[in-house]
């Protein structure tokens, strides 16, 4: 082990409640989250700082600070065209940098083949 800062792929860990929420999602949404995860752990900078640094992300995914007044704080990674998001922090330790998922949410229809009750 060296004191040199390591690069991607980053480690990713989940809070237990966030992991339980992820596991409760429908399969097609979990696949979308896993695609978003793959983008985060392989990004040169998981905070996507700067102008248009997340333009290479898949359609329907983008990253922004949770609070603009705290640029090194938590980030929100939106997926499924904004129907879902996960909140994460990046801990850039020299020995073991990692991404920590703190919260995951998805507001989509749990069964995409079933119309919304509000639809006729």
CSV table of C-alpha atoms in Angstrom, one decimal:
chain,number,residue,atom,x,y,z
A,1,UNK,CA,0.0,0.0,0.0
A,2,UNK,CA,1.2,3.5,-0.8
A,3,UNK,CA,0.3,7.0,0.3
A,4,UNK,CA,-0.4,7.9,-3.4
A,5,UNK,CA,-4.0,8.8,-4.2
A,6,UNK,CA,-5.6,6.0,-6.1
A,7,UNK,CA,-8.0,6.3,-9.0
A,8,UNK,CA,-11.0,4.5,-10.4
A,9,UNK,CA,-12.6,2.1,-10.1
A,10,UNK,CA,-13.7,3.3,-6.7
A,11,UNK,CA,-15.1,1.2,-3.9
A,12,UNK,CA,-18.9,1.6,-3.3
A,13,UNK,CA,-20.7,0.9,-0.1
A,14,UNK,CA,-24.3,1.3,0.9
A,15,UNK,CA,-26.0,2.2,4.1
A,16,UNK,CA,-28.1,-0.8,5.2
A,17,UNK,CA,-31.4,1.1,4.7
A,18,UNK,CA,-30.3,2.3,1.2
A,19,UNK,CA,-29.3,-1.3,0.3
A,20,UNK,CA,-32.7,-2.6,1.5
A,21,UNK,CA,-34.5,0.1,-0.6
A,22,UNK,CA,-32.4,-0.9,-3.6
A,23,UNK,CA,-33.2,-4.6,-3.2
A,24,UNK,CA,-37.0,-3.8,-3.0
A,25,UNK,CA,-36.9,-2.1,-6.4
A,26,UNK,CA,-38.3,-3.9,-9.4
A,27,UNK,CA,-35.7,-5.7,-11.5
A,28,UNK,CA,-35.7,-3.3,-14.4
A,29,UNK,CA,-35.1,-0.4,-12.0
A,30,UNK,CA,-32.3,-2.2,-10.2
A,31,UNK,CA,-30.6,-2.7,-13.6
A,32,UNK,CA,-30.8,1.0,-14.2
A,33,UNK,CA,-29.4,1.7,-10.8
A,34,UNK,CA,-26.5,-0.7,-11.4
A,35,UNK,CA,-25.8,1.1,-14.7
A,36,UNK,CA,-25.7,4.4,-12.8
A,37,UNK,CA,-23.4,2.7,-10.2
A,38,UNK,CA,-21.0,1.6,-13.0
A,39,UNK,CA,-20.7,5.2,-14.2
A,40,UNK,CA,-20.0,6.5,-10.7
A,41,UNK,CA,-17.3,3.9,-9.7
A,42,UNK,CA,-15.5,4.4,-13.0
A,43,UNK,CA,-15.7,8.2,-13.2
A,44,UNK,CA,-12.4,10.0,-12.9
A,45,UNK,CA,-14.1,12.4,-10.5
A,46,UNK,CA,-17.2,10.9,-8.9
A,47,UNK,CA,-18.3,14.5,-7.9
A,48,UNK,CA,-18.5,15.5,-11.6
A,49,UNK,CA,-17.2,19.0,-10.8
A,50,UNK,CA,-17.0,21.6,-13.5
A,51,UNK,CA,-19.0,22.6,-16.5
A,52,UNK,CA,-20.8,19.8,-18.4
A,53,UNK,CA,-18.6,17.1,-16.9
A,54,UNK,CA,-21.4,14.6,-16.9
A,55,UNK,CA,-22.3,14.9,-20.6
A,56,UNK,CA,-20.9,11.4,-21.2
A,57,UNK,CA,-23.4,9.9,-18.8
A,58,UNK,CA,-26.2,7.7,-20.2
A,59,UNK,CA,-29.5,9.4,-21.2
A,60,UNK,CA,-31.7,10.1,-18.2
A,61,UNK,CA,-28.8,10.3,-15.8
A,62,UNK,CA,-27.1,13.3,-14.3
A,63,UNK,CA,-25.3,14.3,-11.2
A,64,UNK,CA,-25.5,17.5,-9.1
A,65,UNK,CA,-24.6,18.8,-5.7
A,66,UNK,CA,-27.2,18.2,-3.0
A,67,UNK,CA,-26.5,21.8,-1.8
A,68,UNK,CA,-24.8,24.3,-4.1
A,69,UNK,CA,-23.3,26.0,-1.0
A,70,UNK,CA,-21.5,22.8,-0.1
A,71,UNK,CA,-19.5,21.8,-3.3
A,72,UNK,CA,-17.5,19.0,-1.6
A,73,UNK,CA,-20.6,17.6,0.1
A,74,UNK,CA,-23.1,15.0,-0.9
A,75,UNK,CA,-24.1,14.5,-4.5
A,76,UNK,CA,-27.4,13.4,-6.1
A,77,UNK,CA,-27.2,11.1,-9.0
A,78,UNK,CA,-30.5,11.1,-10.9
A,79,UNK,CA,-31.5,8.1,-13.0
A,80,UNK,CA,-34.5,6.9,-15.0
A,81,UNK,CA,-35.0,10.4,-16.4
A,82,UNK,CA,-35.3,11.9,-12.9
A,83,UNK,CA,-37.8,9.3,-11.6
A,84,UNK,CA,-35.2,8.1,-9.2
A,85,UNK,CA,-32.1,9.3,-7.5
A,86,UNK,CA,-29.5,8.2,-5.1
A,87,UNK,CA,-27.6,10.4,-2.7
A,88,UNK,CA,-23.9,9.7,-2.1
A,89,UNK,CA,-20.7,11.1,-0.7
A,90,UNK,CA,-17.2,10.4,-1.9
A,91,UNK,CA,-14.5,10.0,0.6
A,92,UNK,CA,-11.2,10.6,-1.2
A,93,UNK,CA,-8.9,8.9,1.3
A,94,UNK,CA,-5.5,7.9,0.1
A,95,UNK,CA,-5.7,4.4,1.4
A,96,UNK,CA,-9.2,3.4,0.5
A,97,UNK,CA,-11.3,6.0,-1.4
A,98,UNK,CA,-14.9,5.0,-1.7
A,99,UNK,CA,-18.4,6.2,-2.6
A,100,UNK,CA,-21.0,5.8,0.1
A,101,UNK,CA,-24.7,5.6,-1.0
A,102,UNK,CA,-26.8,7.1,1.7
A,103,UNK,CA,-30.3,7.2,0.2
A,104,UNK,CA,-32.0,5.8,-2.8
A,105,UNK,CA,-35.5,6.7,-4.1
A,106,UNK,CA,-37.6,5.7,-7.1
A,107,UNK,CA,-41.0,7.3,-7.9
A,108,UNK,CA,-41.8,5.3,-11.0
A,109,UNK,CA,-44.6,2.9,-11.5
A,110,UNK,CA,-43.6,-0.4,-9.9
A,111,UNK,CA,-45.2,-2.4,-12.7
A,112,UNK,CA,-44.6,-0.6,-16.0
A,113,UNK,CA,-47.3,-2.7,-17.7
A,114,UNK,CA,-50.0,-1.5,-15.3
A,115,UNK,CA,-51.5,1.9,-16.1
A,116,UNK,CA,-51.7,4.5,-13.4
A,117,UNK,CA,-55.0,4.5,-11.4
A,118,UNK,CA,-55.5,8.1,-12.6
A,119,UNK,CA,-55.5,7.0,-16.3
A,120,UNK,CA,-58.8,6.1,-17.9
